[in-house]
XYZ file of N, CA and C in Angstrom:
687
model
N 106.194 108.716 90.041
C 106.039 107.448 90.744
C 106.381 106.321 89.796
N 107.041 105.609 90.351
C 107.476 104.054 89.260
C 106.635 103.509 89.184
N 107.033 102.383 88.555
C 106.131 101.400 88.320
C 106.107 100.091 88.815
N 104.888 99.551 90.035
C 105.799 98.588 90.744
C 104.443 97.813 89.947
N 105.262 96.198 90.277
C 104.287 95.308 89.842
C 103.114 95.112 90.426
N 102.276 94.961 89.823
C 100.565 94.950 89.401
C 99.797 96.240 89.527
N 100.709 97.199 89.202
C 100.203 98.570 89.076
C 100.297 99.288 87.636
N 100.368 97.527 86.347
C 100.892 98.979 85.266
C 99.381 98.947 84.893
N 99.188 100.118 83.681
C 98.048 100.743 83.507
C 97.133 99.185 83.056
N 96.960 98.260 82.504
C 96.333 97.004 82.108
C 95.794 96.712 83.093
N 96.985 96.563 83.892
C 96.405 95.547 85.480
C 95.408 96.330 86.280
N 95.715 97.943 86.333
C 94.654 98.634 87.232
C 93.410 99.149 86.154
N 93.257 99.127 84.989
C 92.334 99.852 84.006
C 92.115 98.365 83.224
N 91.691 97.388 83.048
C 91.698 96.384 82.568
C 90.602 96.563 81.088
N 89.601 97.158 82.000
C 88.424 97.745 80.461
C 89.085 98.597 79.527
N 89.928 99.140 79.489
C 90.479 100.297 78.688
C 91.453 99.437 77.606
N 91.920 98.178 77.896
C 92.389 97.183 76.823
C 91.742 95.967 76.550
N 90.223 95.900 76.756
C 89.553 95.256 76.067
C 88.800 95.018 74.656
N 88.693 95.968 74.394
C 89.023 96.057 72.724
C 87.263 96.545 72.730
N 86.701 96.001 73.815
C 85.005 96.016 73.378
C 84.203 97.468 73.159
N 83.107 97.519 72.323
C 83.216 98.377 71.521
C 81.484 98.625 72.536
N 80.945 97.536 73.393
C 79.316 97.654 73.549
C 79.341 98.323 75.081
N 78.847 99.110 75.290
C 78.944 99.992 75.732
C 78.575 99.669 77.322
N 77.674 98.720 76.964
C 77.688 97.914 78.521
C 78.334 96.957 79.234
N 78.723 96.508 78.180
C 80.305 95.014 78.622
C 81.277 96.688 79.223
N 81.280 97.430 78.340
C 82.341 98.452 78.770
C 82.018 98.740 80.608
N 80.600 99.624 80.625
C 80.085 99.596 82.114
C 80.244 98.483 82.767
N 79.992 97.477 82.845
C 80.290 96.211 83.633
C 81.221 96.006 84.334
N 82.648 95.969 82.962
C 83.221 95.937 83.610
C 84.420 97.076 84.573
N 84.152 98.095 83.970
C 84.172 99.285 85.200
C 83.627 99.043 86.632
N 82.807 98.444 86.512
C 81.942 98.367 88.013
C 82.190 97.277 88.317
N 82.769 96.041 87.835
C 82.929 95.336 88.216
C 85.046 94.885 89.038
N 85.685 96.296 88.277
C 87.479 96.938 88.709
C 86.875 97.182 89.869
N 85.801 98.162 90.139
C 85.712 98.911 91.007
C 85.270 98.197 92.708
N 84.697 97.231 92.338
C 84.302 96.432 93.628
C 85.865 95.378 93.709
N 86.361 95.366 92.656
C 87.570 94.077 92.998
C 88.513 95.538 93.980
N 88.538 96.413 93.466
C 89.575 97.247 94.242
C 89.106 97.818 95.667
N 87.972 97.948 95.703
C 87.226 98.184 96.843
C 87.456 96.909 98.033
N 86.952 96.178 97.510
C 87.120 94.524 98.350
C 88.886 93.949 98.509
N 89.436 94.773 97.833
C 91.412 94.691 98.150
C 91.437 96.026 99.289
N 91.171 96.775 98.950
C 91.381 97.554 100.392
C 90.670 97.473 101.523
N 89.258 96.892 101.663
C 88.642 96.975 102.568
C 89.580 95.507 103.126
N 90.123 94.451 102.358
C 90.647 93.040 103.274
C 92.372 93.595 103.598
N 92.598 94.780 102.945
C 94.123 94.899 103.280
C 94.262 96.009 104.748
N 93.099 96.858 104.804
C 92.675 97.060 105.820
C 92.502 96.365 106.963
N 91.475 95.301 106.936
C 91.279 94.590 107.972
C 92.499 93.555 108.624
N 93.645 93.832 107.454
C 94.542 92.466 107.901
C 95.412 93.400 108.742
N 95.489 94.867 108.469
C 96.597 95.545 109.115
C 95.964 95.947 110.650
N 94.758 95.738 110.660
C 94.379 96.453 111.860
C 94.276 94.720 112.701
N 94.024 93.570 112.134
C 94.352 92.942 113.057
C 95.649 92.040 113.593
N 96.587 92.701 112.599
C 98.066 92.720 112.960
C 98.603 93.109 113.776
N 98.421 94.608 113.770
C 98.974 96.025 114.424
C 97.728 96.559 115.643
N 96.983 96.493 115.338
C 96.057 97.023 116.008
C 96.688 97.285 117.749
N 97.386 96.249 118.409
C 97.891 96.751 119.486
C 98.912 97.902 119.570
N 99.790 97.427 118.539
C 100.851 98.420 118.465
C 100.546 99.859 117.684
N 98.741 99.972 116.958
C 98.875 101.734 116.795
C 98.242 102.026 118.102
N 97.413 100.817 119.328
C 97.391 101.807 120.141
C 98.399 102.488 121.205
N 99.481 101.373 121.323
C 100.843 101.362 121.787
C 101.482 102.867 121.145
N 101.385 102.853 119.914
C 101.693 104.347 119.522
C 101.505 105.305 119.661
N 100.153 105.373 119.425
C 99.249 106.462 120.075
C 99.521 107.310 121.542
N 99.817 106.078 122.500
C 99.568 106.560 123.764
C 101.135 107.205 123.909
N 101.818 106.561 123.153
C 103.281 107.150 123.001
C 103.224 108.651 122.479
N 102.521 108.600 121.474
C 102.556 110.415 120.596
C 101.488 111.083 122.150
N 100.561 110.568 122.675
C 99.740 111.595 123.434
C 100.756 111.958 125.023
N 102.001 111.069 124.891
C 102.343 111.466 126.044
C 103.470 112.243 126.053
N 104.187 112.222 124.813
C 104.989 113.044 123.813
C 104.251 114.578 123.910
N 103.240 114.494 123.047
C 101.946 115.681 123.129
C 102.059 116.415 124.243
N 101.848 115.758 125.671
C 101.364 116.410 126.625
C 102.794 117.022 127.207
N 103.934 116.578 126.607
C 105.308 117.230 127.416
C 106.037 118.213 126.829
N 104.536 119.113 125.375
C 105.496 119.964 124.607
C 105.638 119.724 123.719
N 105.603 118.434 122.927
C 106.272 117.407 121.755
C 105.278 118.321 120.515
N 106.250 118.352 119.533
C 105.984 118.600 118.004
C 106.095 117.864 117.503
N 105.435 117.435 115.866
C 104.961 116.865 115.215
C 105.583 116.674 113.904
N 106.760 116.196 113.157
C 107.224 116.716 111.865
C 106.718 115.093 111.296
N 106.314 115.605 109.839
C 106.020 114.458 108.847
C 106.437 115.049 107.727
N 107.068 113.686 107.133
C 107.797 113.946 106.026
C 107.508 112.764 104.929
N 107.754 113.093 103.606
C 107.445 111.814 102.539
C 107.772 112.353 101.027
N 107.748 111.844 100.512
C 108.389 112.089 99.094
C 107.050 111.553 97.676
N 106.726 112.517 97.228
C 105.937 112.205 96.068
C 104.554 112.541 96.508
N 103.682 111.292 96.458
C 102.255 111.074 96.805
C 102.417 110.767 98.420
N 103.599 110.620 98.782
C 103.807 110.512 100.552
C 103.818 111.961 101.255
N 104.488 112.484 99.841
C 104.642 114.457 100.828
C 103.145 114.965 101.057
N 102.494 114.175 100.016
C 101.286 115.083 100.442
C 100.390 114.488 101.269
N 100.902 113.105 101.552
C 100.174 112.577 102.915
C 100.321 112.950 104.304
N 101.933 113.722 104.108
C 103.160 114.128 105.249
C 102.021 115.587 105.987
N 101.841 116.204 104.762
C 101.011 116.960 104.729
C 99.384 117.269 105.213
N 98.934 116.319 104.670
C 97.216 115.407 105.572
C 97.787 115.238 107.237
N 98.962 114.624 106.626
C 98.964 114.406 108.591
C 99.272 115.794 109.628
N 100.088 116.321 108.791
C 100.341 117.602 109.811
C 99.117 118.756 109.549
N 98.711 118.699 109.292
C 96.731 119.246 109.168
C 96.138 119.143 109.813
N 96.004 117.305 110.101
C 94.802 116.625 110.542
C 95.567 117.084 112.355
N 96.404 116.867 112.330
C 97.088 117.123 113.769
C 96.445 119.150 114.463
N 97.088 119.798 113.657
C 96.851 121.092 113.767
C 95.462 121.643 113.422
N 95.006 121.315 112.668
C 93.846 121.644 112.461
C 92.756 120.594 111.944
N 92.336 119.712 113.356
C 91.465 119.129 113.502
C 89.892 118.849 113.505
N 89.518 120.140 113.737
C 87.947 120.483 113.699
C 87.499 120.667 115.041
N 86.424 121.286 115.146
C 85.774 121.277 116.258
C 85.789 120.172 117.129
N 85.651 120.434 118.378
C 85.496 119.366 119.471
C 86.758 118.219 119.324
N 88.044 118.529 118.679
C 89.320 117.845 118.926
C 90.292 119.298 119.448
N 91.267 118.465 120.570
C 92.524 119.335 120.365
C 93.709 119.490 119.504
N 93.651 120.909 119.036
C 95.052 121.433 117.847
C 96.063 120.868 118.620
N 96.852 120.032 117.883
C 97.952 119.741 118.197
C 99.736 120.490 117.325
N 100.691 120.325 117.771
C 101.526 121.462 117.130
C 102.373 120.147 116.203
N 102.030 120.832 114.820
C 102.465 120.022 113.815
C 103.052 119.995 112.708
N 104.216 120.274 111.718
C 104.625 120.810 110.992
C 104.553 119.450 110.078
N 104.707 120.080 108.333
C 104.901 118.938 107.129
C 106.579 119.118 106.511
N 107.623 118.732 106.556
C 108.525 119.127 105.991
C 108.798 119.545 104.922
N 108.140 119.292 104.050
C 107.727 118.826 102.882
C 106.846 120.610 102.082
N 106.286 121.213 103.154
C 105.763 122.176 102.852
C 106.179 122.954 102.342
N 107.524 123.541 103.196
C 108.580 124.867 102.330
C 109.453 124.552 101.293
N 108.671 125.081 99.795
C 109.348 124.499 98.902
C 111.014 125.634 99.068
N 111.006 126.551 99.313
C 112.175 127.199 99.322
C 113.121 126.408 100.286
N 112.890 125.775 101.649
C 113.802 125.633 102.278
C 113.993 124.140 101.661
N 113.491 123.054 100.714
C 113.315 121.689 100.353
C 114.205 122.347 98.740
N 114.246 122.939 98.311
C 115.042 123.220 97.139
C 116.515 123.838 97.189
N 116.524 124.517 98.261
C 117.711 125.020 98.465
C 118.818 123.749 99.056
N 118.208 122.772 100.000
C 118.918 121.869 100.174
C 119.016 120.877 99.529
N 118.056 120.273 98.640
C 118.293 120.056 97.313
C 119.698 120.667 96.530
N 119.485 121.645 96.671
C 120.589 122.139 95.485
C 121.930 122.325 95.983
N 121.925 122.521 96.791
C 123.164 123.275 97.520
C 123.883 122.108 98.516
N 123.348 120.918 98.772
C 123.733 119.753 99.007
C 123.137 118.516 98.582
N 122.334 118.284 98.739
C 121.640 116.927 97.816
C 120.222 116.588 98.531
N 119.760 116.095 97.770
C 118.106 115.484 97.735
C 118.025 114.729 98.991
N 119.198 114.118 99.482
C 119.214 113.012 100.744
C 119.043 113.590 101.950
N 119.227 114.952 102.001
C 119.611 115.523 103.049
C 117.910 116.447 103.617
N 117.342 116.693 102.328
C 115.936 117.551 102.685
C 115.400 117.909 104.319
N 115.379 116.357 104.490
C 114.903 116.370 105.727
C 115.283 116.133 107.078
N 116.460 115.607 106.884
C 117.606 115.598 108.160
C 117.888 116.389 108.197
N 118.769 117.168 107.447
C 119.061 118.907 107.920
C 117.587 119.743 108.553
N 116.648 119.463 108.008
C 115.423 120.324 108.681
C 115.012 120.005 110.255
N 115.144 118.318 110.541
C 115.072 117.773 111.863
C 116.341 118.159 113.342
N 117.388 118.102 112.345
C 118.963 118.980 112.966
C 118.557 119.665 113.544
N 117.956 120.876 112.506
C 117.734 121.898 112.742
C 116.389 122.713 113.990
N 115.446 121.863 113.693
C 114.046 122.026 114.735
C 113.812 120.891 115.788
N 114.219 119.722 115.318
C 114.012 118.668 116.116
C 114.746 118.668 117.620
N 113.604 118.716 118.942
C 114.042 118.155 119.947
C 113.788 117.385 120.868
N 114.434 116.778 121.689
C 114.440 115.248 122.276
C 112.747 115.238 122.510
N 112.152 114.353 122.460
C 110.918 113.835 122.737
C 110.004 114.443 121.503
N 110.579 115.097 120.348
C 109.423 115.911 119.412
C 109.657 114.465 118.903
N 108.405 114.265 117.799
C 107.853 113.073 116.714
C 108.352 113.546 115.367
N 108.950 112.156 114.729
C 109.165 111.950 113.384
C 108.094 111.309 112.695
N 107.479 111.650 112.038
C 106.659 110.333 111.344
C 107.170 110.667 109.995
N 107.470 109.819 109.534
C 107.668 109.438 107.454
C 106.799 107.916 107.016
N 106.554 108.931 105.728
C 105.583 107.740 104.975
C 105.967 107.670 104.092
N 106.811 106.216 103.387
C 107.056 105.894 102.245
C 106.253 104.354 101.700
N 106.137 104.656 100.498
C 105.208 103.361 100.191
C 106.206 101.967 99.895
N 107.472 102.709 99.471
C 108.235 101.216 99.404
C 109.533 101.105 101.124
N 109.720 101.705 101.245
C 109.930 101.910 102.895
C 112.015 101.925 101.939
N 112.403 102.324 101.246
C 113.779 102.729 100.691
C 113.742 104.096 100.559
N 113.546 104.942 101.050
C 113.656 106.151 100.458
C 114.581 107.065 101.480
N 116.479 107.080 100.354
C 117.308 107.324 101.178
C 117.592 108.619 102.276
N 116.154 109.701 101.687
C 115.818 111.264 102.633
C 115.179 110.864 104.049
N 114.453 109.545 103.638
C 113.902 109.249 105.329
C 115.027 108.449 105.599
N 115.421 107.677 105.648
C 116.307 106.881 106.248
C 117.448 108.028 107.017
N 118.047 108.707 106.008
C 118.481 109.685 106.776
C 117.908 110.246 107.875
N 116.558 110.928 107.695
C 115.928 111.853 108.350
C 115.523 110.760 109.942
N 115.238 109.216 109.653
C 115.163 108.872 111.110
C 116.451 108.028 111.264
N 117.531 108.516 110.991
C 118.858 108.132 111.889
C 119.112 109.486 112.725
N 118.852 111.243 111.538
C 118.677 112.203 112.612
C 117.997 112.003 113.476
N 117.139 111.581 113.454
C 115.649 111.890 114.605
C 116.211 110.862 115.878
N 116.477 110.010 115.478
C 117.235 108.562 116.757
C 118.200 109.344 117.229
N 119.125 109.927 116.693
C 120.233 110.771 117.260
C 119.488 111.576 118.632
N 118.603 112.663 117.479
C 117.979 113.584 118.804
C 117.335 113.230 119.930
N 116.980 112.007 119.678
C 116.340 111.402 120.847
C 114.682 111.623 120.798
N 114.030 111.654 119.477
C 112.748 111.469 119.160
C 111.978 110.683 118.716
N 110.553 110.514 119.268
C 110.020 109.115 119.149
C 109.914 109.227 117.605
N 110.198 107.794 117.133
C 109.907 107.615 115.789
C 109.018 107.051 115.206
N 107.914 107.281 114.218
C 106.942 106.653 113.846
C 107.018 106.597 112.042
N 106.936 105.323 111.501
C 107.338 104.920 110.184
C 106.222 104.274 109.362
N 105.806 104.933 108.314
C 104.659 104.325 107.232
C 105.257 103.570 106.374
N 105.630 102.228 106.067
C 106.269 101.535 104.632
C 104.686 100.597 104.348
N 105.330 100.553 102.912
C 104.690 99.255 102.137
C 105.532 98.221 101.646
N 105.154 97.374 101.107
C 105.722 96.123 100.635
C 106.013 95.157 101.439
N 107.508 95.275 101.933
C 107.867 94.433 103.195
C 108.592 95.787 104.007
N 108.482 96.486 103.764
C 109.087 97.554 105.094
C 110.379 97.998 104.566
N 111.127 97.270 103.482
C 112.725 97.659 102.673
C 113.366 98.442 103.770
N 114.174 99.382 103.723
C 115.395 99.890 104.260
C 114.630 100.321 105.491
N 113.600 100.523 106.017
C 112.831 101.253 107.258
C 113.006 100.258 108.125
N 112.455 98.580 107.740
C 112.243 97.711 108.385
C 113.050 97.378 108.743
N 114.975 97.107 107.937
C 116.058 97.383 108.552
C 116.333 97.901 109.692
N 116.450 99.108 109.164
C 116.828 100.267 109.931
C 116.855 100.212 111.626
N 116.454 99.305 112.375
C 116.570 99.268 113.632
C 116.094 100.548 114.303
N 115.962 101.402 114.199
C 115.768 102.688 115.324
C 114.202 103.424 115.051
N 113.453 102.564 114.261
C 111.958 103.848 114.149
C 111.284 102.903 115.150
N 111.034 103.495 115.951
C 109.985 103.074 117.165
C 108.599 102.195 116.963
N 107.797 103.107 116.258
C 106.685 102.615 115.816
C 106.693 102.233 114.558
N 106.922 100.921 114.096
C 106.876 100.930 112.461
C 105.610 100.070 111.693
N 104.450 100.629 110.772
C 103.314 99.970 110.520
C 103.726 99.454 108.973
N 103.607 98.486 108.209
C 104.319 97.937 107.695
C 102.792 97.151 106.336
N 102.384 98.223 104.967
C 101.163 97.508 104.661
C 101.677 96.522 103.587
N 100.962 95.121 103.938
C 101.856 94.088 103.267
C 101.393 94.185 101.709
N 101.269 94.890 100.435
C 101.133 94.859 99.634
C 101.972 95.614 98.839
N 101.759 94.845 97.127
C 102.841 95.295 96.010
C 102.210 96.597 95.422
N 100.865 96.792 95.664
C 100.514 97.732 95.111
C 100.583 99.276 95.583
N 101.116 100.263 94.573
C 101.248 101.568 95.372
C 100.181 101.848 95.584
N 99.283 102.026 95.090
C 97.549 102.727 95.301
C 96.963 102.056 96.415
N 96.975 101.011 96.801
C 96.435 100.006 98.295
C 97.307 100.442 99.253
N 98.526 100.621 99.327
C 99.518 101.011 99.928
C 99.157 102.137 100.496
N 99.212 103.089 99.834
C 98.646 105.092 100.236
C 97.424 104.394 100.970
N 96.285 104.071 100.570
C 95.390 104.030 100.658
C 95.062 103.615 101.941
N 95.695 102.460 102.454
C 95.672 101.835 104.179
C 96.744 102.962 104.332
N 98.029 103.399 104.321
C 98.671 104.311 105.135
C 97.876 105.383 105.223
N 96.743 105.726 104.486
C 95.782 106.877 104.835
C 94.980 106.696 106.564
N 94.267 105.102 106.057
C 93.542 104.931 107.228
C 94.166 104.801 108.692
N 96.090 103.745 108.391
C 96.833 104.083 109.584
C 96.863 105.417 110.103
N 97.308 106.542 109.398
C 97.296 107.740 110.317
C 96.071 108.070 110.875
N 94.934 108.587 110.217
C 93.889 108.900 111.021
C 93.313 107.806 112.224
N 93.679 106.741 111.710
C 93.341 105.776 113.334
C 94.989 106.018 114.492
N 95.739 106.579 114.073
C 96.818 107.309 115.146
C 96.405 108.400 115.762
N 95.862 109.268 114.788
C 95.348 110.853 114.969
C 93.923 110.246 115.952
N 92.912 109.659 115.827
C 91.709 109.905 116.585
C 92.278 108.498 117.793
N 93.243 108.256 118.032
C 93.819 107.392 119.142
C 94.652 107.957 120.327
N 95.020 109.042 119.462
C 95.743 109.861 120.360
C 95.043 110.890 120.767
N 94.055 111.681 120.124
C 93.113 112.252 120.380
C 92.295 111.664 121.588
N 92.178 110.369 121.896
C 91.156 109.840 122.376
C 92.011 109.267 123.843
N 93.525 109.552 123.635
C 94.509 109.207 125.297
C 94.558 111.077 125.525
N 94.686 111.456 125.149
C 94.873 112.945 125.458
C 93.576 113.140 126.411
N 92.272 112.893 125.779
C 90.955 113.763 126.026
C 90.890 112.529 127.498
N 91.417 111.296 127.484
C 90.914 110.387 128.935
C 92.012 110.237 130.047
N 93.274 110.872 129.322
C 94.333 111.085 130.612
C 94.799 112.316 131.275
N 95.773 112.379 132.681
C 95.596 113.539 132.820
C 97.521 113.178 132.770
N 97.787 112.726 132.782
C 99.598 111.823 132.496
C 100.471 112.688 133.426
N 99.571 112.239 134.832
C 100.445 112.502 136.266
C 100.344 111.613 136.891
N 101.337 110.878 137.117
C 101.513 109.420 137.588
C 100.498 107.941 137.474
N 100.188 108.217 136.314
C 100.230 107.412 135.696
C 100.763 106.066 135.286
N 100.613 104.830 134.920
C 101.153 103.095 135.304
C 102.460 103.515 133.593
N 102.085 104.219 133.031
C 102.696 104.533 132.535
C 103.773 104.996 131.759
N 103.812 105.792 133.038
C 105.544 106.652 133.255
C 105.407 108.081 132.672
N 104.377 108.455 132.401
C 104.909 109.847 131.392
C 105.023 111.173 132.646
């Protein structure tokens, strides 16, 4: 992972280059990083949900009606995103008691089939060739990148627009090449420089998708419906 600004080690560990030697200035100010970072995600939180808040439920009802016609689930991401790609296609499939399994794959999972296309054509391709390949009309894309440039998704949702699948997009910063991009359907967009705040609300966006859609599934029956599905 790079290094974006106000994430180098000083700015996030600030006690660790204070030079102080007393052991409680040291505690202090540990506990005192720890509420400034706490109180940045709990307000970067609240700003995205009262931004978006219509449009993840707008999403939602989009993935539950997707859901109910057959629709699969692919998430994809690169780095500390693959393994969010991953949380999400989990939290989908294996939900827990008293939710419905939904059908959900991580792209990101098969390191054999993610290395071979790697190698044998290039890093850009990982996940568009995998969507080519499984993706069909009405299945879900979701990708989560924290700086929203990352040229395997961009690819992967120009495939997915091709196939004719709803698209759903995680960026940070200002949204970079995603926010461009014209064709991802649902795009949630967390306005900060920092990667760690960044993951951190794209954590809470998905699971407020996952228990939203959970929650149009379990109250509709999506037969004629104002709808359309």
């Amino acid at each position: 992972m790079s290094e974006r600004p106000g994430d180098s080690m000083e700015s996030l560990y600030p006690f660790l280059y204070s030079g102080a030697t007393d052991l409680e200035a040291v505690l202090a100010s540990v506990r005192a990083s720890t509420v400034e970072k706490a109180n940045e995600i709990v307000a970067l939180r609240r700003a995205v949900l009262e931004r978006d808040g219509d449009r993840l439920a707008a999403c939602a009802w989009a993935m539950a009606g997707a859901f109910s016609r057959g629709a699969r689930l692919f998430a994809f991401g690169n780095g500390g995103s693959s393994t969010d790609a991953q949380d999400v296609a989990a939290l989908f499939l294996h939900p827990g008691a008293g939710a419905r399994p939904l059908p959900a794959f991580a792209l990101t999972a098969d390191v054999a089939v993610v290395t071979a296309l790697a190698n044998d054509i290039g890093f850009e391709v990982v996940f568009a060739r995998q969507i080519a390949a499984s993706g069909r009309p009405g299945d879900i894309a979701f990708g989560l990148s924290t700086s929203g440039n990352s040229r395997n998704l961009i690819a992967a949702f120009r495939e997915a627009d091709r196939r004719g699948m709803v698209t759903v997009g995680l960026a940070g910063y200002d949204g970079g090449q995603m926010a461009e991009l014209g064709t991802i359907d649902h795009l949630f967009v967390v306005p900060s420089t920092s990667v760690h705040r960044i993951q951190e609300a794209q954590t809470t966006v998905y699971h407020a998708l996952w228990e939203l859609t959970q929650d149009a599934l379990a109250g509709s029956t999506y037969a004629g419906t104002s709808r359309g599905w």
